[in-house]
Short mmCIF file of C-alpha atoms in Angstrom, two decimals:
data_model
loop_
_atom_site.label_atom_id
_atom_site.label_comp_id
_atom_site.label_asym_id
_atom_site.label_seq_id
_atom_site.Cartn_x
_atom_site.Cartn_y
_atom_site.Cartn_z
CA MET A 10 -1.05 -1.24 5.79
CA ALA A 11 1.32 -1.26 8.76
CA GLY A 12 -1.48 -1.97 11.26
CA ILE A 13 -4.91 -3.56 11.32
CA GLY A 14 -7.75 -2.19 13.43
CA SER A 15 -7.69 0.46 16.15
CA VAL A 16 -5.61 -1.37 18.76
CA ASN A 17 -2.95 -2.88 16.49
CA SER A 18 -2.57 0.37 14.53
CA SER A 19 -2.01 2.29 17.76
CA MET A 20 0.86 -0.12 18.57
CA GLY A 21 2.53 0.81 15.28
CA GLY A 22 1.40 -2.52 13.81
CA ALA A 23 3.63 -4.55 16.15
CA ALA A 24 1.94 -7.84 17.10
CA THR A 25 3.98 -10.83 15.87
CA GLY A 26 5.29 -11.49 19.38
CA GLN A 27 2.79 -9.45 21.39
CA PRO A 28 -0.93 -10.21 20.79
CA ILE A 29 -2.57 -7.17 22.40
CA ASP A 30 -5.81 -7.76 20.48
CA ILE A 31 -7.27 -10.35 18.13
CA SER A 32 -7.07 -8.22 14.96
CA GLY A 33 -3.33 -7.72 15.22
CA ALA A 34 -2.83 -11.37 16.17
CA LEU A 35 -4.81 -12.65 13.19
CA GLN A 36 -3.00 -10.35 10.77
CA TRP A 37 0.60 -10.84 11.87
CA ASN A 38 0.88 -14.22 13.64
CA PRO A 39 -1.94 -16.78 13.50
CA ALA A 40 -0.30 -18.84 16.26
CA SER A 41 -0.72 -16.03 18.78
CA ILE A 42 -4.52 -16.26 18.91
CA SER A 43 -3.94 -19.15 21.34
CA SER A 44 -3.48 -16.36 23.95
CA PHE A 45 -7.22 -15.68 23.88
CA ASP A 46 -9.47 -18.07 25.81
CA SER A 47 -12.86 -16.48 25.05
CA LYS A 48 -15.10 -15.77 22.10
CA ILE A 49 -14.21 -12.19 21.05
CA LEU A 50 -15.52 -9.94 18.27
CA ASN A 51 -13.71 -6.85 16.91
CA VAL A 52 -15.28 -4.35 14.51
CA ASP A 53 -13.34 -1.29 13.31
CA ILE A 54 -13.99 1.45 10.78
CA GLY A 55 -11.67 4.31 9.95
CA MET A 56 -11.25 7.15 7.50
CA PHE A 57 -7.88 7.33 5.76
CA TYR A 58 -6.63 10.63 4.34
CA ALA A 59 -3.63 10.94 2.02
CA SER A 60 -2.19 14.11 0.54
CA PRO A 61 0.33 13.22 -2.18
CA VAL A 62 1.97 16.02 -4.14
CA LEU A 63 3.29 15.41 -7.67
CA SER A 64 5.92 17.62 -9.28
CA SER A 65 7.92 17.64 -12.51
CA THR A 66 10.39 19.84 -14.37
CA LEU A 67 11.53 20.31 -17.98
CA PRO A 68 14.83 22.08 -18.63
CA ALA A 69 15.05 25.30 -20.62
CA GLY A 70 14.67 24.71 -24.36
CA MET A 71 12.80 21.41 -24.00
CA LEU A 72 9.56 22.88 -25.41
CA GLY A 73 11.37 24.67 -28.21
CA PRO A 74 14.26 27.05 -28.83
CA GLY A 75 14.33 29.83 -26.27
CA THR A 76 11.63 28.38 -24.02
CA PRO A 77 12.25 28.68 -20.26
CA GLU A 78 12.52 25.96 -17.63
CA VAL A 79 9.06 24.61 -16.83
CA THR A 80 8.20 23.37 -13.34
CA GLY A 81 5.08 22.88 -11.26
CA VAL A 82 3.29 20.86 -8.62
CA THR A 83 -0.15 19.22 -8.45
CA THR A 84 -1.94 18.30 -5.24
CA ASP A 85 -4.25 15.32 -4.84
CA ASP A 86 -8.05 15.60 -5.04
CA LYS A 87 -8.94 12.03 -4.05
CA GLY A 88 -10.31 12.66 -0.56
CA ALA A 89 -10.87 10.15 2.25
CA SER A 90 -11.05 6.37 1.92
CA PRO A 91 -12.86 4.01 4.34
CA MET A 92 -10.74 1.43 6.19
CA PRO A 93 -12.79 -1.51 7.57
CA ALA A 94 -11.64 -4.41 9.75
CA LEU A 95 -13.63 -7.36 11.14
CA ALA A 96 -12.21 -10.11 13.34
CA MET A 97 -13.47 -12.90 15.57
CA VAL A 98 -11.78 -15.54 17.70
CA TRP A 99 -13.24 -18.63 19.35
CA GLY A 100 -11.18 -19.75 22.33
CA LYS A 101 -11.77 -21.79 25.48
CA PRO A 102 -9.69 -21.97 28.69
CA ASP A 103 -9.52 -25.76 28.60
CA SER A 104 -8.87 -26.17 24.86
CA LYS A 105 -5.55 -26.37 23.02
CA ILE A 106 -7.22 -25.33 19.76
CA THR A 107 -8.34 -21.76 18.96
CA TYR A 108 -10.18 -20.67 15.82
CA GLY A 109 -10.28 -17.28 14.14
CA PHE A 110 -11.88 -15.40 11.26
CA SER A 111 -10.78 -12.11 9.73
CA ALA A 112 -11.82 -9.76 6.94
CA PHE A 113 -9.30 -6.95 6.52
CA GLY A 114 -8.47 -4.25 4.02
CA VAL A 115 -4.72 -4.92 3.95
CA SER A 116 -3.44 -2.83 1.04
CA GLY A 117 -4.37 0.08 -1.16
CA PHE A 118 -3.26 3.17 -3.02
CA GLY A 119 -4.90 5.89 -5.04
CA VAL A 120 -4.36 9.35 -6.48
CA ASP A 121 -6.39 11.97 -8.30
CA PHE A 122 -4.15 14.55 -9.97
CA ALA A 123 -6.06 17.00 -12.14
CA ALA A 124 -4.84 17.79 -15.65
CA GLU A 125 -2.75 20.96 -15.94
CA THR A 126 -4.65 24.02 -17.20
CA ASN A 127 -1.72 26.46 -17.16
CA LEU A 128 -0.39 25.49 -20.60
CA PRO A 129 2.09 27.14 -23.01
CA VAL A 130 -0.50 27.04 -25.82
CA ASP A 131 -4.25 27.54 -25.97
CA GLY A 132 -6.83 25.16 -27.39
CA SER A 133 -6.04 26.32 -30.93
CA GLY A 134 -2.31 25.73 -30.56
CA ASN A 135 -1.44 29.39 -30.31
CA PRO A 136 0.99 30.71 -27.65
CA ASN A 137 -0.77 31.41 -24.35
CA PRO A 138 0.18 34.92 -23.16
CA ASN A 139 -0.92 34.06 -19.60
CA TRP A 140 1.25 30.96 -19.30
CA ASP A 141 3.38 30.89 -16.15
CA PRO A 142 6.21 28.33 -16.62
CA THR A 143 7.04 28.46 -12.91
CA GLN A 144 3.57 27.12 -12.01
CA SER A 145 3.05 24.56 -14.77
CA ASN A 146 3.39 20.80 -14.18
CA PRO A 147 4.54 19.05 -17.38
CA ILE A 148 3.67 15.49 -16.34
CA THR A 149 -0.01 16.49 -16.16
CA TYR A 150 0.01 18.21 -19.57
CA PRO A 151 -2.44 16.67 -22.07
CA GLN A 152 -1.27 13.53 -23.85
CA THR A 153 -1.05 15.57 -27.08
CA MET A 154 1.73 17.52 -25.31
CA ASN A 155 3.58 14.40 -24.06
CA GLY A 156 1.98 14.47 -20.58
CA PHE A 157 -0.45 12.08 -18.94
CA GLY A 158 -3.28 14.55 -18.44
CA HIS A 159 -5.63 13.63 -15.60
CA ILE A 160 -3.90 10.94 -13.50
CA LYS A 161 -6.22 8.79 -11.42
CA SER A 162 -5.88 5.45 -9.67
CA ASN A 163 -7.71 3.49 -7.00
CA TYR A 164 -6.49 0.11 -5.74
CA MET A 165 -7.69 -2.00 -2.85
CA LEU A 166 -7.06 -5.53 -1.56
CA MET A 167 -9.50 -7.20 0.81
CA GLN A 168 -8.28 -10.33 2.55
CA ILE A 169 -10.39 -12.98 4.29
CA GLY A 170 -8.71 -15.53 6.54
CA PHE A 171 -9.73 -18.65 8.46
CA THR A 172 -7.26 -19.40 11.25
CA VAL A 173 -6.52 -22.43 13.40
CA ALA A 174 -3.97 -22.28 16.24
CA TYR A 175 -2.78 -25.28 18.24
CA GLN A 176 -0.93 -25.05 21.56
CA PHE A 177 1.35 -28.07 21.16
CA ALA A 178 3.37 -27.44 24.34
CA ASP A 179 2.95 -25.48 27.53
CA LYS A 180 4.59 -22.36 26.08
CA PHE A 181 4.46 -22.90 22.31
CA SER A 182 1.72 -22.57 19.71
CA ILE A 183 1.56 -22.97 15.98
CA GLY A 184 -1.06 -21.47 13.68
CA ILE A 185 -2.05 -21.52 10.03
CA THR A 186 -4.34 -19.33 7.93
CA PRO A 187 -5.54 -19.90 4.39
CA ASN A 188 -6.24 -16.49 2.82
CA PHE A 189 -8.79 -15.57 0.18
CA ASN A 190 -8.29 -12.25 -1.59
CA TYR A 191 -10.32 -9.78 -3.62
CA ALA A 192 -8.51 -6.97 -5.44
CA SER A 193 -9.73 -4.08 -7.57
CA LEU A 194 -7.81 -1.53 -9.64
CA GLU A 195 -9.03 1.50 -11.56
CA ILE A 196 -6.42 3.52 -13.43
CA ALA A 197 -6.38 6.41 -15.90
CA PRO A 198 -4.52 6.69 -18.12
CA ASN A 199 -3.78 2.96 -18.28
CA PRO A 200 0.03 2.59 -18.57
CA THR A 201 -0.12 -1.24 -18.64
CA THR A 202 -1.22 -1.20 -22.29
CA ALA A 203 0.54 0.20 -25.35
CA PRO A 204 -0.64 3.67 -26.41
CA SER A 205 -2.08 4.45 -29.81
CA GLN A 206 0.25 6.57 -31.96
CA THR A 207 -2.65 8.95 -32.62
CA LYS A 208 -4.94 8.64 -29.57
CA GLY A 209 -2.45 8.08 -26.75
CA TYR A 210 -3.06 5.95 -23.67
CA PRO A 211 -6.63 4.83 -22.95
CA GLU A 212 -8.49 4.98 -19.66
CA ALA A 213 -9.40 1.70 -17.96
CA ASP A 214 -12.60 0.75 -16.21
CA ALA A 215 -12.20 -0.76 -12.75
CA ALA A 216 -10.98 -4.36 -13.01
CA SER A 217 -11.19 -6.91 -10.23
CA THR A 218 -9.74 -10.32 -9.49
CA THR A 219 -9.46 -12.95 -6.77
CA GLY A 220 -6.68 -15.11 -5.42
CA ILE A 221 -5.36 -17.26 -2.61
CA GLY A 222 -2.40 -17.53 -0.27
CA GLY A 223 -1.59 -18.60 3.25
CA GLN A 224 0.21 -17.82 6.48
CA ILE A 225 1.98 -19.88 9.13
CA GLY A 226 3.29 -18.73 12.49
CA VAL A 227 4.87 -19.88 15.76
CA PHE A 228 4.36 -18.16 19.11
CA TYR A 229 6.23 -18.53 22.41
CA ASP A 230 4.95 -17.20 25.74
CA SER A 231 7.40 -17.66 28.61
CA GLY A 232 4.70 -17.04 31.21
CA LYS A 233 7.06 -14.51 32.81
CA GLY A 234 6.41 -11.55 30.57
CA ILE A 235 8.65 -12.33 27.61
CA LYS A 236 6.98 -13.36 24.34
CA LEU A 237 8.40 -14.18 20.91
CA GLY A 238 6.87 -14.86 17.53
CA VAL A 239 7.66 -15.47 13.88
CA SER A 240 5.32 -15.76 10.91
CA TYR A 241 5.47 -16.09 7.15
CA LYS A 242 2.67 -14.94 4.88
CA THR A 243 3.08 -16.38 1.42
CA LYS A 244 2.73 -14.44 -1.79
CA GLN A 245 -0.96 -13.95 -2.48
CA THR A 246 -1.37 -15.26 -6.02
CA LEU A 247 -4.06 -13.31 -7.86
CA GLY A 248 -5.61 -13.72 -11.27
CA ASP A 249 -4.86 -11.19 -14.00
CA LEU A 250 -6.62 -7.83 -13.88
CA LYS A 251 -8.56 -7.66 -17.15
CA PHE A 252 -9.04 -4.06 -18.28
CA LYS A 253 -11.74 -2.67 -20.55
CA ASN A 254 -10.11 0.37 -22.18
CA THR A 255 -11.49 3.51 -23.80
CA TYR A 256 -9.54 6.25 -25.58
CA LEU A 257 -10.02 9.84 -24.48
CA ASP A 258 -12.12 10.58 -27.59
CA GLY A 259 -14.64 7.93 -26.47
CA SER A 260 -13.64 5.26 -28.97
CA THR A 261 -12.99 1.69 -27.88
CA ALA A 262 -9.39 0.69 -27.21
CA PRO A 263 -8.03 -2.87 -27.19
CA ASP A 264 -8.52 -4.71 -23.92
CA ASN A 265 -5.47 -5.81 -21.95
CA GLN A 266 -4.60 -7.66 -18.77
CA PHE A 267 -1.99 -7.16 -16.08
CA ASP A 268 -0.73 -9.55 -13.40
CA MET A 269 -0.20 -7.91 -9.99
CA ASP A 270 0.12 -10.19 -6.95
CA PHE A 271 0.52 -9.31 -3.26
CA PRO A 272 4.03 -9.84 -1.83
CA ALA A 273 5.15 -12.39 0.72
CA ILE A 274 5.84 -11.00 4.22
CA LEU A 275 8.25 -12.43 6.78
CA SER A 276 7.73 -11.13 10.34
CA PHE A 277 9.71 -11.48 13.58
CA GLY A 278 8.38 -10.08 16.85
CA ALA A 279 9.16 -9.76 20.53
CA GLY A 280 7.10 -8.53 23.45
CA TYR A 281 7.24 -7.95 27.16
CA SER A 282 4.32 -7.53 29.58
CA ASN A 283 3.80 -6.82 33.25
CA GLU A 284 0.93 -5.38 35.25
CA THR A 285 1.57 -1.83 34.03
CA ILE A 286 2.92 -1.98 30.48
CA ASP A 287 2.97 -4.02 27.29
CA LEU A 288 5.92 -3.55 24.92
CA ALA A 289 6.01 -4.80 21.32
CA LEU A 290 8.67 -4.75 18.60
CA ASP A 291 8.36 -6.21 15.09
CA TYR A 292 10.68 -6.54 12.11
CA ARG A 293 9.20 -7.31 8.69
CA MET A 294 10.53 -7.93 5.20
CA VAL A 295 8.13 -7.43 2.30
CA ASP A 296 9.28 -9.36 -0.78
CA TYR A 297 8.39 -7.18 -3.77
CA GLU A 298 11.38 -8.43 -5.79
CA HIS A 299 9.73 -11.82 -6.41
CA THR A 300 6.16 -10.58 -6.90
CA ASP A 301 4.44 -10.31 -10.27
CA GLY A 302 3.67 -6.70 -11.13
CA PHE A 303 6.53 -5.42 -8.96
CA ALA A 304 9.53 -7.58 -9.92
CA LYS A 305 9.85 -6.48 -13.55
CA GLU A 306 10.73 -2.92 -14.41
CA GLY A 307 10.38 -0.53 -17.31
CA TRP A 308 8.65 -0.99 -20.65
CA GLU A 309 7.49 -4.04 -22.54
CA ILE A 310 9.60 -4.65 -25.64
CA ALA A 311 8.04 -5.24 -29.07
CA GLN A 312 8.77 -8.75 -30.32
CA GLU A 313 7.72 -8.24 -33.93
CA GLY A 314 6.94 -5.51 -36.45
CA VAL A 315 8.74 -2.33 -37.48
CA PHE A 316 9.80 -1.48 -33.89
CA THR A 317 11.06 -4.96 -32.89
CA GLY A 318 13.38 -4.53 -29.93
CA TYR A 319 11.96 -1.14 -28.99
CA PRO A 320 9.60 -0.37 -26.07
CA THR A 321 5.90 -0.53 -26.88
CA GLY A 322 4.95 2.11 -24.28
CA ALA A 323 3.27 -0.46 -21.99
CA VAL A 324 4.68 -0.62 -18.47
CA GLN A 325 5.60 -4.19 -17.51
CA GLY A 326 6.09 -3.57 -13.78
CA PHE A 327 6.90 -1.12 -11.00
CA GLY A 328 10.42 -2.46 -10.38
CA TRP A 329 10.13 -2.15 -6.60
CA LYS A 330 12.83 -3.33 -4.19
CA ASN A 331 12.11 -5.30 -1.03
CA MET A 332 10.76 -3.22 1.84
CA THR A 333 11.89 -3.32 5.46
CA ILE A 334 9.38 -2.36 8.16
CA ILE A 335 10.10 -1.83 11.86
CA SER A 336 7.13 -1.42 14.18
CA ALA A 337 7.18 -0.57 17.89
CA GLY A 338 4.43 0.00 20.41
CA LEU A 339 3.87 0.67 24.10
CA GLN A 340 0.64 0.19 26.04
CA TYR A 341 0.31 1.78 29.48
CA LYS A 342 -2.26 0.11 31.76
CA GLY A 343 -1.79 2.20 34.89
CA ILE A 344 -5.06 4.16 34.50
CA ASP A 345 -8.15 2.24 35.51
CA LYS A 346 -10.33 1.32 32.52
CA LEU A 347 -8.24 3.51 30.17
CA PRO A 348 -5.20 1.83 28.58
CA LEU A 349 -3.13 4.30 26.53
CA ARG A 350 -0.96 3.35 23.55
CA VAL A 351 1.73 4.95 21.40
CA GLY A 352 3.28 3.44 18.30
CA TYR A 353 5.93 4.12 15.70
CA THR A 354 6.44 2.56 12.26
CA TYR A 355 9.46 2.88 9.99
CA SER A 356 9.29 1.72 6.36
CA SER A 357 12.09 1.75 3.81
CA ASN A 358 11.38 3.15 0.34
CA PRO A 359 10.93 0.34 -2.24
CA ILE A 360 11.14 2.71 -5.21
CA ASP A 361 14.48 3.10 -7.01
CA GLU A 362 15.04 6.73 -8.03
CA ASP A 363 15.75 5.64 -11.62
CA LEU A 364 12.26 4.08 -11.71
CA ALA A 365 10.35 6.77 -9.79
CA PHE A 366 8.45 7.76 -12.96
CA PHE A 367 6.74 4.36 -13.15
CA SER A 368 5.10 4.72 -9.70
CA VAL A 369 3.42 8.09 -10.28
CA SER A 370 0.02 6.37 -9.94
CA ALA A 371 1.09 4.58 -6.72
CA PRO A 372 3.25 6.97 -4.67
CA ALA A 373 2.23 5.60 -1.26
CA VAL A 374 5.65 5.80 0.38
CA ILE A 375 5.43 6.51 4.11
CA LYS A 376 8.83 6.42 5.82
CA ASN A 377 7.82 7.47 9.34
CA ALA A 378 4.45 7.01 11.01
CA PHE A 379 3.33 7.90 14.52
CA GLN A 380 0.24 6.61 16.30
CA PHE A 381 -1.66 7.34 19.48
CA GLY A 382 -4.57 5.28 20.72
CA LEU A 383 -6.63 4.38 23.73
CA THR A 384 -9.33 2.02 24.96
CA TYR A 385 -12.21 2.75 27.27
CA LYS A 386 -13.34 -0.38 29.13
CA PHE A 387 -17.03 -0.06 29.90
CA ASN A 388 -16.99 -3.45 31.65
CA ASP A 389 -15.41 -6.89 31.38
CA TYR A 390 -17.11 -7.48 28.05
CA PHE A 391 -17.31 -4.27 26.06
CA ASN A 392 -14.45 -1.98 24.98
CA LEU A 393 -14.36 1.13 22.81
CA ASN A 394 -11.08 1.64 20.92
CA ALA A 395 -9.67 4.62 19.04
CA VAL A 396 -6.49 5.56 17.18
CA TYR A 397 -5.02 8.55 15.37
CA HIS A 398 -2.20 8.00 12.87
CA HIS A 399 0.01 10.50 11.09
CA GLY A 400 2.59 9.43 8.54
CA THR A 401 5.00 11.22 6.26
CA SER A 402 7.28 10.27 3.39
CA SER A 403 10.02 12.36 5.07
CA GLY A 404 11.27 13.68 1.77
CA LYS A 405 10.62 13.34 -1.93
CA THR A 406 10.96 10.26 -4.12
CA GLU A 407 12.34 11.64 -7.37
CA GLY A 408 13.91 10.65 -10.65
CA THR A 409 13.71 11.58 -14.33
CA LEU A 410 10.83 11.61 -16.79
CA LYS A 411 10.68 8.73 -19.30
CA ASN A 412 9.35 8.40 -22.82
CA PRO A 413 9.37 5.09 -24.70
CA ILE A 414 8.53 6.52 -28.12
CA PRO A 415 11.70 6.29 -30.29
CA THR A 416 11.02 9.57 -32.15
CA ALA A 417 10.05 11.67 -29.11
CA PHE A 418 11.90 14.80 -28.07
CA GLY A 419 14.15 15.49 -30.99
CA GLY A 420 14.89 12.16 -32.62
CA PRO A 421 15.41 8.44 -32.13
CA TRP A 422 17.48 6.99 -29.35
CA ASP A 423 19.17 3.61 -29.08
CA ALA A 424 16.96 1.37 -26.94
CA SER A 425 19.97 -0.74 -25.98
CA ASN A 426 21.73 2.29 -24.45
CA ASN A 427 18.63 3.99 -23.03
CA PRO A 428 16.11 1.18 -22.34
CA LEU A 429 13.97 3.30 -20.00
CA GLY A 430 13.70 6.24 -22.37
CA THR A 431 15.21 8.65 -19.85
CA ILE A 432 14.78 12.28 -20.85
CA PRO A 433 17.98 14.07 -19.74
CA GLY A 434 17.64 17.13 -17.54
CA THR A 435 14.06 16.39 -16.47
CA GLU A 436 12.75 15.66 -12.99
CA VAL A 437 9.66 13.98 -11.53
CA GLY A 438 8.94 13.50 -7.84
CA TYR A 439 6.28 12.94 -5.24
CA GLU A 440 5.91 13.16 -1.51
CA MET A 441 2.98 12.74 0.81
CA SER A 442 1.56 12.59 4.29
CA THR A 443 -1.23 10.40 5.64
CA ASP A 444 -3.74 10.63 8.46
CA LEU A 445 -6.06 7.97 9.85
CA ILE A 446 -8.84 8.27 12.39
CA MET A 447 -10.33 4.93 13.41
CA LEU A 448 -12.87 3.78 15.97
CA GLY A 449 -13.63 0.22 16.97
CA VAL A 450 -15.52 -1.91 19.41
CA SER A 451 -14.47 -5.16 21.02
CA TYR A 452 -16.97 -7.49 22.64
CA THR A 453 -16.07 -10.54 24.72
CA PHE A 454 -18.94 -12.97 24.95
CA HIS A 455 -19.84 -14.58 28.27
CA LYS A 456 -17.64 -17.55 29.01
#
């Protein structure tokens, strides 16, 4: 997530060098909570809406001699997801030490693409006279027809942090946060395990795991409006997700496990404040290339048996590249009791087009996001915050369909020359937009 809570989200997520509120400060730079000299509580809840669209194409003749090109799109049926955020800071005007606590939903993805019903054959295997190849999505064909069928996923990562910041000089602070994480993933079909040659890929029950990590930051406040910050959040090391699998016919499939950590994040930020405005600008690098579950790419390779050296059909990783994020925000304080905020977030696409197929269950690529938010100050202690976010992938992430089975689509292929099982002439792609509506309250306790 680019931002945390109503206020930080409305600033585009920028907070490393500009602590507008405690939630953004705790998430992006633990040192910056030294700016707050009171006991403050933030509670936010939002509803997040995503609308991914999945498409795929088979060239003419792929389904048999004389068959036409097949292409179609499937829209998402997942619906809204709740986005909670809880933060608290304990500060005192005469103390160099400030404490903080946070419980944030920091990451997630999910899709629900229904299985295709517009098929070239009926349930008995006979040609379907009503089949429309121009409105038929091959990647959601049943597994018996080399598709995935119903594609569903739901991932979330909740992160709890305990922060200590120390103002070691008049203008400098340092802060550290140990993080404790809880993650859950439900996925169907489960591509992290090898399919049965007769029953296909199984579905997986929701699996959960826990893990730890940390964050360190430094914050500089010139006292004349200019502020700077830098922070490093380590890789969050999580235990393996242990899946209980069931084949589509209801029979039990072998269990499997998959290691998927949360990437390290390096953030730099700058800010400027005067009586009327607050400006914030952040640059972040998200290190997927050294993160388990994302660093490896393609299929697992069989180490023994008849197909030694060939892919098993189990996906060993997403193969994502590092992501660059630029966040910018402006707060206007010229209206009494009603600060207004606008934010913008740019994110690079971590998905290589040659590996687009492997992220069909996690297509959460938002290139451009725009935010608008405001606060109504009831008094010196109680604030009501709100934000609206709209994001878009600004184009389609697309590549080719893959199949690891050596005898699929007309005969064996050489795994050394085609390790990903690329099916020539095919296409798969996804694009999406997102919307978030979030409300929050901030309460400053009596000093």
